[in-house]
Amino acid sequence: MRETSSRLLSLLALMQSRPAWPGSELAERLGVSTRTIRNDIDRLRELGYPVDATRGAAGYYQLGVGAKLPPLLLDDEEAVAVAVGLRTGAGVAGMEESSGRALAKLEQVLPHRLRRQVNAIHTTLSKGPDNTGSNVPDPEVDPVVVTTIAAAIRDEHYLRFDYVVPGQEPQLPLLVEPYRLVSWQRYWYLVARDEAGEWHTYRVDWMDLRMATGRKYKARPMPEDDYMDFVLRDVASTGWKVHARITVFASADEVLSRIHAAVGIVEPVDDNTCVLITGAESLEVVAVYIGMLGIDFQVTAPQALVDHLKLIGERYLRAITG
């Protein structure tokens, strides 16, 4: 019975990994006969899993759509990804309760080591708004790298990695004290202190982790303890493709009330004027940001942004004047 139950779980995991499986391939994967596969398929159906079968030389089995959602089998990476996604979803209006219930059910059955990984990411992650206005593809980030960094932050272990910025000479290797992961505008950043005691941000998709050091450091958190603001300022000076310094004819408090803090840095000039320092991957996205302020502003640089605003301004005028 134990062997049969184990085989059923293995069969279910295979069938959830891709849409269709020939019976002969399932039998080969599990080291049994096709007759045994047919019997196991019948057992899955009895347990409530809808399994469709197509007969013939090109026949196959596939999980069908049932009246209720059957239990899912997830590997380690999938379980961590779903749990982290549910934690993020719990902050979305209207989804807090359902995301919380699903997360509670998942975390209840997560092995201790996976629960530690999920908690490490949750407690070390700050999340800013995603930039949905850019058509730049999302960078690929290895989930193993993210969980490894989160564990190093949790355990206060030094992190060693090679850092390769496209178009620049590689920095090999770096040894840092990791403090915070920040997810902002679809990128992952690590906030860390280097060996000289200076604070830096590092793009996670540009990091190549070396072997774990296992060495503890004495934590010295950032004085302001505002990792998101630090990432914003650092990326504003180095990471954006388009940088803009915009005079806005309103108080700094008024502008801050209209934007997310991660969209830009606001510097007061007087009671009725401030400067917004912002940037993005493209001119179009910067134009959207400042257009959504709903306040008069002036842009003098960069010239490319000035030209782009003239272009879209003329386009809008034509749309209403004919």
Coordinates of C-alpha atoms in Angstrom, one line a residue:
M1 CA 0.0 0.0 0.0
R2 CA 2.8 2.4 0.9
E3 CA 4.5 1.7 -2.5
T4 CA 1.3 2.3 -4.3
S5 CA 0.6 5.6 -2.5
S6 CA 4.1 6.8 -3.2
R7 CA 3.8 5.9 -6.9
L8 CA 0.4 7.7 -7.1
L9 CA 2.1 10.8 -5.8
S10 CA 4.9 10.5 -8.3
L11 CA 2.4 10.0 -11.1
L12 CA 0.4 13.0 -10.0
A13 CA 3.5 15.2 -9.8
L14 CA 4.5 14.1 -13.4
M15 CA 1.0 14.9 -14.7
Q16 CA 1.0 18.3 -13.1
S17 CA 4.3 19.2 -14.7
R18 CA 3.1 19.2 -18.3
P19 CA -0.3 19.0 -20.2
A20 CA -0.1 15.6 -21.8
W21 CA 1.7 12.2 -21.2
P22 CA 1.6 9.0 -23.3
G23 CA 0.9 6.0 -21.0
S24 CA 4.1 4.3 -22.2
E25 CA 6.2 7.3 -21.2
L26 CA 4.6 7.5 -17.7
A27 CA 5.3 3.7 -17.3
E28 CA 8.9 4.2 -18.3
R29 CA 9.4 7.1 -15.9
L30 CA 7.9 5.2 -13.0
G31 CA 9.4 1.8 -13.9
V32 CA 6.1 0.0 -14.1
S33 CA 3.9 -1.5 -16.8
T34 CA 1.3 0.4 -18.8
R35 CA -1.4 -1.8 -17.2
T36 CA -0.2 -0.5 -13.8
I37 CA -0.5 3.1 -15.1
R38 CA -4.1 2.4 -16.2
N39 CA -4.9 1.1 -12.8
D40 CA -3.2 4.1 -11.1
I41 CA -5.1 6.5 -13.3
D42 CA -8.4 4.8 -12.2
R43 CA -7.3 5.3 -8.5
L44 CA -6.6 9.0 -9.2
R45 CA -10.1 9.4 -10.6
E46 CA -11.6 7.7 -7.5
L47 CA -9.7 10.3 -5.4
G48 CA -11.4 13.1 -7.3
Y49 CA -8.7 14.0 -9.8
P50 CA -10.2 14.4 -13.3
V51 CA -8.0 12.6 -15.8
D52 CA -8.9 12.7 -19.5
A53 CA -7.6 9.9 -21.8
T54 CA -7.2 9.9 -25.6
R55 CA -7.0 6.5 -27.1
G56 CA -5.1 5.3 -30.1
A57 CA -1.5 5.1 -31.3
A58 CA -1.0 8.8 -30.4
G59 CA -3.1 8.5 -27.2
Y60 CA -2.2 10.3 -24.0
Y61 CA -3.4 11.1 -20.5
Q62 CA -3.9 14.6 -19.1
L63 CA -5.4 16.2 -16.0
G64 CA -8.8 17.6 -16.8
V65 CA -10.9 20.4 -15.3
G66 CA -13.0 19.3 -12.4
A67 CA -15.7 20.7 -10.2
K68 CA -13.2 21.6 -7.5
L69 CA -9.5 22.3 -7.3
P70 CA -7.6 19.1 -6.3
P71 CA -4.5 19.2 -4.1
L72 CA -1.3 20.3 -5.9
L73 CA 2.1 18.8 -5.6
L74 CA 4.8 21.5 -5.7
D75 CA 8.6 21.2 -5.7
D76 CA 10.7 23.3 -3.3
E77 CA 11.2 26.3 -5.7
E78 CA 7.5 26.3 -6.7
A79 CA 6.3 26.2 -3.1
V80 CA 8.6 29.1 -2.1
A81 CA 7.5 31.1 -5.2
V82 CA 3.8 30.6 -4.5
A83 CA 4.2 31.5 -0.8
V84 CA 6.1 34.7 -1.6
G85 CA 3.6 35.6 -4.3
L86 CA 0.7 35.1 -1.8
R87 CA 2.5 37.3 0.7
T88 CA 2.7 40.0 -2.0
G89 CA -1.0 39.5 -3.0
A90 CA -2.0 39.9 0.6
G91 CA -1.3 43.6 0.2
V92 CA -3.6 44.0 -2.8
A93 CA -6.9 45.7 -2.2
G94 CA -9.8 43.1 -2.2
M95 CA -7.4 40.1 -2.0
E96 CA -6.1 40.4 1.6
E97 CA -8.5 37.8 3.1
S98 CA -8.3 35.2 0.4
S99 CA -4.5 35.6 0.0
G100 CA -4.1 35.2 3.7
R101 CA -6.3 32.1 3.9
A102 CA -4.4 30.4 1.0
L103 CA -1.0 31.4 2.5
A104 CA -2.0 30.0 5.9
K105 CA -2.9 26.7 4.3
L106 CA 0.3 26.5 2.4
E107 CA 2.6 27.5 5.2
Q108 CA 0.9 24.9 7.5
V109 CA 2.2 22.1 5.2
L110 CA 5.6 23.6 4.3
P111 CA 8.6 21.8 5.6
H112 CA 10.5 23.7 8.3
R113 CA 13.4 24.5 5.9
L114 CA 11.0 25.9 3.3
R115 CA 9.1 27.9 5.8
R116 CA 12.4 29.5 6.9
Q117 CA 13.1 30.5 3.3
V118 CA 9.7 32.1 2.9
N119 CA 9.9 33.9 6.2
A120 CA 13.5 35.1 5.3
I121 CA 12.3 36.7 2.1
H122 CA 9.3 38.2 3.7
T123 CA 11.2 39.8 6.6
T124 CA 14.1 41.1 4.4
L125 CA 12.1 42.4 1.5
S126 CA 10.9 46.0 0.8
K127 CA 8.6 46.4 -2.2
G128 CA 8.1 49.6 -4.2
P129 CA 5.6 50.1 -7.1
D130 CA 6.1 48.2 -10.3
N131 CA 6.7 50.2 -13.4
T132 CA 4.0 49.0 -15.8
G133 CA 4.5 51.8 -18.3
S134 CA 7.8 50.4 -19.6
N135 CA 8.0 47.8 -22.4
V136 CA 11.5 46.8 -21.3
P137 CA 11.5 43.1 -20.5
D138 CA 11.8 42.0 -16.9
P139 CA 15.3 40.8 -15.9
E140 CA 15.5 37.1 -15.1
V141 CA 16.5 36.5 -11.4
D142 CA 17.3 33.1 -10.1
P143 CA 15.0 32.3 -7.2
V144 CA 17.8 30.4 -5.6
V145 CA 19.9 33.5 -5.5
V146 CA 17.1 35.5 -3.9
T147 CA 16.5 32.9 -1.2
T148 CA 20.2 32.6 -0.6
I149 CA 20.6 36.4 -0.1
A150 CA 17.6 36.5 2.1
A151 CA 19.0 33.7 4.3
A152 CA 22.3 35.6 4.6
I153 CA 20.5 38.7 5.7
R154 CA 18.5 36.7 8.2
D155 CA 21.5 35.0 9.7
E156 CA 23.8 38.1 9.4
H157 CA 26.3 36.3 7.3
Y158 CA 28.8 38.0 5.0
L159 CA 27.9 37.5 1.3
R160 CA 30.6 37.1 -1.4
F161 CA 29.8 37.5 -5.1
D162 CA 31.1 38.5 -8.5
Y163 CA 29.4 41.6 -9.8
V164 CA 29.2 42.2 -13.6
V165 CA 27.5 45.4 -14.8
P166 CA 26.9 45.3 -18.5
G167 CA 29.4 47.4 -20.4
Q168 CA 31.7 47.7 -17.4
E169 CA 34.7 45.9 -16.0
P170 CA 33.7 43.0 -13.7
Q171 CA 34.1 43.6 -9.9
L172 CA 35.6 40.3 -8.7
P173 CA 34.8 39.4 -6.0
L174 CA 33.0 41.6 -3.5
L175 CA 32.5 40.8 0.2
V176 CA 29.6 42.7 1.8
E177 CA 27.3 42.8 4.8
P178 CA 23.8 42.2 3.3
Y179 CA 21.0 44.2 5.0
R180 CA 17.9 44.4 2.8
L181 CA 16.4 43.2 -0.5
V182 CA 14.3 45.8 -2.3
S183 CA 12.0 45.0 -5.2
W184 CA 11.3 48.1 -7.2
Q185 CA 10.1 48.8 -10.7
R186 CA 10.5 45.0 -11.5
Y187 CA 14.1 44.9 -10.4
W188 CA 15.6 43.3 -7.3
Y189 CA 18.3 45.2 -5.4
L190 CA 20.5 44.3 -2.5
V191 CA 21.4 47.0 0.0
A192 CA 24.7 46.2 1.6
R193 CA 27.7 47.7 3.4
D194 CA 31.1 47.0 1.7
E195 CA 34.4 46.2 3.4
A196 CA 35.2 50.0 3.7
G197 CA 32.0 50.6 5.5
E198 CA 30.2 52.3 2.6
W199 CA 26.6 51.6 1.7
H200 CA 25.8 50.5 -1.9
T201 CA 23.0 48.9 -3.9
Y202 CA 23.6 45.9 -6.2
R203 CA 21.3 44.7 -8.9
V204 CA 20.5 41.0 -8.0
D205 CA 20.4 39.9 -11.6
W206 CA 24.0 41.1 -12.0
M207 CA 25.3 39.1 -9.0
D208 CA 27.0 35.8 -9.3
L209 CA 27.1 34.3 -5.8
R210 CA 30.3 32.6 -4.6
M211 CA 30.4 29.8 -2.0
A212 CA 28.7 30.7 1.3
T213 CA 31.1 32.3 3.8
G214 CA 29.3 31.2 7.0
R215 CA 31.0 34.2 8.7
K216 CA 28.8 36.4 10.9
Y217 CA 29.0 40.2 10.9
K218 CA 28.0 42.6 13.6
A219 CA 24.9 44.3 12.2
R220 CA 25.1 48.1 12.0
P221 CA 21.8 49.1 10.3
M222 CA 21.6 52.2 8.1
P223 CA 21.2 55.3 10.4
E224 CA 17.9 56.4 8.7
D225 CA 16.8 52.8 8.3
D226 CA 15.1 53.8 5.0
Y227 CA 16.4 51.3 2.5
M228 CA 13.8 52.1 -0.1
D229 CA 14.8 55.8 -0.2
F230 CA 18.5 54.8 -0.3
V231 CA 17.9 52.6 -3.3
L232 CA 15.9 55.3 -5.0
R233 CA 18.7 57.9 -4.6
D234 CA 21.4 55.4 -5.7
V235 CA 19.5 54.2 -8.7
A236 CA 18.6 57.8 -9.6
S237 CA 22.3 58.7 -9.8
T238 CA 23.4 55.5 -11.6
G239 CA 20.7 53.2 -12.8
W240 CA 18.0 55.1 -14.7
K241 CA 18.4 55.5 -18.5
V242 CA 16.6 58.8 -18.3
H243 CA 17.2 61.3 -15.5
A244 CA 15.1 64.4 -14.9
R245 CA 15.1 67.3 -12.5
I246 CA 11.7 69.1 -12.7
T247 CA 10.6 72.3 -11.1
V248 CA 7.0 71.8 -9.7
F249 CA 4.9 74.9 -8.7
A250 CA 3.6 73.5 -5.4
S251 CA 4.9 72.7 -2.0
A252 CA 6.9 69.6 -1.4
D253 CA 4.2 68.3 0.9
E254 CA 1.6 68.7 -1.9
V255 CA 3.8 66.8 -4.4
L256 CA 4.6 64.0 -1.9
S257 CA 0.9 63.5 -1.3
R258 CA 0.4 62.8 -5.0
I259 CA 3.2 60.4 -5.7
H260 CA 4.6 57.2 -4.2
A261 CA 7.9 58.0 -2.4
A262 CA 9.7 55.6 -4.7
V263 CA 8.8 57.5 -7.8
G264 CA 11.2 60.3 -7.1
I265 CA 12.9 62.5 -4.6
V266 CA 11.2 65.9 -3.7
E267 CA 13.4 68.8 -2.5
P268 CA 11.6 71.9 -1.2
V269 CA 12.6 75.3 -2.6
D270 CA 10.0 77.5 -0.9
D271 CA 6.4 77.3 0.3
N272 CA 5.1 77.2 -3.3
T273 CA 7.9 75.5 -5.2
C274 CA 9.9 72.3 -5.1
V275 CA 12.1 70.2 -7.3
L276 CA 11.2 66.6 -8.2
I277 CA 14.2 64.4 -9.1
T278 CA 12.9 61.3 -11.0
G279 CA 13.8 59.0 -13.8
A280 CA 12.9 55.8 -15.6
E281 CA 13.8 53.5 -18.4
S282 CA 12.3 55.7 -21.1
L283 CA 11.2 59.3 -21.9
E284 CA 7.6 58.0 -22.2
V285 CA 7.5 56.8 -18.6
V286 CA 8.9 60.0 -17.2
A287 CA 6.3 62.0 -19.1
V288 CA 3.6 59.8 -17.7
Y289 CA 4.9 60.3 -14.1
I290 CA 5.0 64.1 -14.3
G291 CA 1.7 64.3 -16.3
M292 CA -0.1 62.5 -13.5
L293 CA 0.9 65.1 -10.9
G294 CA -2.0 67.3 -11.9
I295 CA 0.2 70.3 -11.0
D296 CA 2.0 72.9 -13.2
F297 CA 5.7 72.2 -13.7
Q298 CA 8.7 73.3 -15.8
V299 CA 11.2 71.1 -17.5
T300 CA 14.5 72.5 -18.8
A301 CA 16.6 69.4 -19.0
P302 CA 17.4 66.9 -20.5
Q303 CA 16.7 68.3 -23.9
A304 CA 15.4 65.0 -25.1
L305 CA 12.6 65.1 -22.5
V306 CA 11.8 68.7 -23.4
D307 CA 11.5 67.7 -27.1
H308 CA 9.3 64.7 -26.1
L309 CA 6.9 66.9 -24.0
K310 CA 6.6 69.3 -27.0
L311 CA 5.8 66.4 -29.3
I312 CA 3.1 64.9 -27.1
G313 CA 1.7 68.4 -26.2
E314 CA 1.2 69.1 -29.9
R315 CA -0.3 65.7 -30.4
Y316 CA -2.9 66.4 -27.6
L317 CA -3.7 69.8 -29.0
R318 CA -4.4 68.3 -32.4
A319 CA -6.6 65.7 -30.8
I320 CA -9.0 68.5 -29.5
T321 CA -8.7 71.2 -32.1
G322 CA -8.7 69.0 -35.2

